[in-house]
């Protein structure tokens, strides 16, 4: 049974997608043991509580400095000791000590086709604003393992989403969530939980069955 901790900063729509997929048996051999948010008012915490999952708030604002927060955050994660940490819209940089401690055990969902529109400052609506400003015709989402860099870890899966005439950042954000994020993240968790993913030479290796599944 894969024990996961989900970290989220806002409404928790990706968390809800994971919860629904577990309930519907689209994710198997998986249990969410805690949800952590840096935002006490995050709806994600309510979603967790409604499912009987421990909801924890840890905000850098409640610590004297970022170093103190990083230490406390890492210690809490080590206490929870998950098999996998899932960043589902988490707007806090993961401490380097945690990245090393949980090497190849932290995954993130990013609302673009990495390496486009990613890195420092690219999160939330900003990603979609920049995509529309650039005039690209296709965007999408990426699930990747987390390393010491920003959005630089090995890519697990990507899914393209077409940009349409009249799109606003808000409309595009919703379409990327519905057509890519809410599909990719649950699939990635299920693949990891069932041993269909491994990292070799900083690249993700998947079985043929998984690759066909992700292309649908």
Short mmCIF file of C-alpha atoms in Angstrom, two decimals, residues 8-166:
data_model
loop_
_atom_site.label_atom_id
_atom_site.label_comp_id
_atom_site.label_asym_id
_atom_site.label_seq_id
_atom_site.Cartn_x
_atom_site.Cartn_y
_atom_site.Cartn_z
CA UNK A 8 -1.56 21.97 -1.56
CA UNK A 9 -1.95 25.72 -1.17
CA UNK A 10 -5.41 26.51 -2.47
CA UNK A 11 -8.76 25.02 -3.40
CA UNK A 12 -7.46 21.51 -3.83
CA UNK A 13 -9.02 20.56 -7.17
CA UNK A 14 -6.11 18.23 -7.92
CA UNK A 15 -6.47 16.77 -4.43
CA UNK A 16 -10.15 16.18 -5.19
CA UNK A 17 -9.20 14.45 -8.44
CA UNK A 18 -6.94 12.12 -6.45
CA UNK A 19 -9.63 11.47 -3.83
CA UNK A 20 -12.21 10.71 -6.51
CA UNK A 21 -9.81 8.40 -8.36
CA UNK A 22 -9.12 6.46 -5.17
CA UNK A 23 -12.85 6.19 -4.42
CA UNK A 24 -13.49 5.02 -7.99
CA UNK A 25 -10.60 2.50 -7.87
CA UNK A 26 -8.78 4.30 -10.67
CA UNK A 27 -5.92 4.63 -8.18
CA UNK A 28 -5.24 1.37 -6.37
CA UNK A 29 -2.90 0.28 -3.57
CA UNK A 30 -2.81 3.87 -2.32
CA UNK A 31 -3.77 5.67 0.89
CA UNK A 32 -3.59 9.40 1.64
CA UNK A 33 -2.22 9.62 5.16
CA UNK A 34 -2.20 13.44 5.46
CA UNK A 35 -2.82 16.69 3.61
CA UNK A 36 -0.55 19.64 4.31
CA UNK A 37 -1.24 23.26 3.34
CA UNK A 38 0.66 26.48 3.95
CA UNK A 39 -2.69 28.30 3.91
CA UNK A 40 -5.01 27.90 6.90
CA UNK A 41 -7.97 28.96 4.77
CA UNK A 42 -7.30 26.51 1.95
CA UNK A 43 -10.38 24.58 0.90
CA UNK A 44 -8.08 21.60 0.42
CA UNK A 45 -7.93 21.18 4.20
CA UNK A 46 -11.73 20.94 4.33
CA UNK A 47 -11.70 18.38 1.52
CA UNK A 48 -9.24 16.30 3.55
CA UNK A 49 -11.29 16.55 6.74
CA UNK A 50 -14.43 15.51 4.86
CA UNK A 51 -12.61 12.31 3.88
CA UNK A 52 -11.34 11.66 7.40
CA UNK A 53 -7.77 12.53 6.43
CA UNK A 54 -5.55 14.48 8.86
CA UNK A 55 -5.34 18.10 7.68
CA UNK A 56 -2.22 20.00 8.70
CA UNK A 57 -1.40 23.68 8.24
CA UNK A 58 2.27 24.66 8.16
CA UNK A 59 2.99 28.20 6.97
CA UNK A 60 6.38 29.92 6.68
CA UNK A 61 4.64 32.97 8.18
CA UNK A 62 4.40 31.16 11.51
CA UNK A 63 8.16 30.73 11.83
CA UNK A 64 10.89 33.31 12.58
CA UNK A 65 12.59 32.68 9.23
CA UNK A 66 12.55 30.34 6.26
CA UNK A 67 15.33 28.18 7.71
CA UNK A 68 13.23 27.47 10.79
CA UNK A 69 10.22 26.62 8.62
CA UNK A 70 12.28 24.37 6.36
CA UNK A 71 13.56 22.45 9.36
CA UNK A 72 10.10 22.08 10.90
CA UNK A 73 8.54 21.12 7.57
CA UNK A 74 11.19 18.49 6.89
CA UNK A 75 10.87 17.09 10.42
CA UNK A 76 7.08 16.84 10.06
CA UNK A 77 7.42 15.03 6.74
CA UNK A 78 9.96 12.63 8.22
CA UNK A 79 7.53 12.01 11.09
CA UNK A 80 4.74 11.21 8.62
CA UNK A 81 7.21 9.11 6.60
CA UNK A 82 5.20 8.80 3.38
CA UNK A 83 6.21 6.56 0.49
CA UNK A 84 5.38 9.43 -1.86
CA UNK A 85 4.88 13.19 -1.49
CA UNK A 86 2.48 14.72 -4.01
CA UNK A 87 2.66 18.46 -4.70
CA UNK A 88 -0.81 19.32 -6.00
CA UNK A 89 -0.65 23.08 -6.41
CA UNK A 90 1.78 23.70 -3.55
CA UNK A 91 3.31 27.18 -3.74
CA UNK A 92 6.13 26.65 -1.26
CA UNK A 93 9.62 25.66 -2.41
CA UNK A 94 10.52 22.25 -1.05
CA UNK A 95 13.59 22.41 1.23
CA UNK A 96 16.72 20.88 -0.28
CA UNK A 97 17.09 18.64 2.76
CA UNK A 98 13.63 17.19 2.11
CA UNK A 99 14.38 16.69 -1.59
CA UNK A 100 17.47 14.69 -0.68
CA UNK A 101 15.69 12.74 2.05
CA UNK A 102 12.84 11.79 -0.29
CA UNK A 103 14.79 11.50 -3.53
CA UNK A 104 12.56 10.28 -6.39
CA UNK A 105 9.67 10.18 -3.93
CA UNK A 106 8.26 13.67 -4.56
CA UNK A 107 6.08 14.41 -7.60
CA UNK A 108 4.67 17.72 -8.81
CA UNK A 109 1.97 18.75 -11.28
CA UNK A 110 2.81 21.83 -13.37
CA UNK A 111 0.31 23.55 -15.71
CA UNK A 112 2.47 23.69 -18.83
CA UNK A 113 4.48 21.45 -21.12
CA UNK A 114 7.85 21.67 -19.38
CA UNK A 115 10.34 23.14 -20.32
CA UNK A 116 7.94 25.83 -21.56
CA UNK A 117 6.55 28.36 -19.05
CA UNK A 118 8.14 26.91 -15.95
CA UNK A 119 10.72 27.82 -13.34
CA UNK A 120 10.86 30.63 -10.82
CA UNK A 121 7.75 32.82 -10.87
CA UNK A 122 5.71 30.52 -13.11
CA UNK A 123 2.74 29.32 -11.09
CA UNK A 124 -1.04 29.70 -11.02
CA UNK A 125 -2.60 32.03 -13.56
CA UNK A 126 0.81 33.48 -14.47
CA UNK A 127 1.62 30.34 -16.47
CA UNK A 128 -1.49 30.71 -18.60
CA UNK A 129 -1.08 34.48 -18.97
CA UNK A 130 2.42 33.98 -20.36
CA UNK A 131 1.27 31.22 -22.71
CA UNK A 132 -1.42 33.49 -24.16
CA UNK A 133 0.98 36.44 -24.40
CA UNK A 134 3.47 34.29 -26.30
CA UNK A 135 0.78 33.18 -28.72
CA UNK A 136 1.45 29.45 -28.53
CA UNK A 137 -1.22 27.19 -29.99
CA UNK A 138 -0.74 24.28 -27.60
CA UNK A 139 -0.11 24.15 -23.87
CA UNK A 140 -0.81 21.39 -21.35
CA UNK A 141 0.39 19.91 -18.08
CA UNK A 142 3.37 17.93 -16.81
CA UNK A 143 3.84 15.53 -13.91
CA UNK A 144 7.46 15.24 -12.86
CA UNK A 145 9.67 14.14 -10.03
CA UNK A 146 11.07 16.96 -7.91
CA UNK A 147 14.80 17.62 -7.65
CA UNK A 148 16.83 20.55 -6.31
CA UNK A 149 15.96 22.71 -9.34
CA UNK A 150 12.67 24.44 -10.08
CA UNK A 151 10.52 22.28 -12.38
CA UNK A 152 13.65 20.46 -13.55
CA UNK A 153 13.12 16.88 -12.29
CA UNK A 154 12.56 13.82 -14.51
CA UNK A 155 9.28 14.01 -16.45
CA UNK A 156 6.76 11.27 -15.73
CA UNK A 157 4.00 12.27 -18.16
CA UNK A 158 2.69 15.17 -20.22
CA UNK A 159 -0.62 15.90 -21.92
CA UNK A 160 -1.23 18.60 -24.52
CA UNK A 161 -4.21 20.97 -24.46
CA UNK A 162 -5.16 23.21 -27.40
CA UNK A 163 -5.50 26.96 -26.93
CA UNK A 164 -8.70 28.31 -28.44
CA UNK A 165 -9.73 31.71 -29.80
CA UNK A 166 -11.10 33.93 -27.07
#
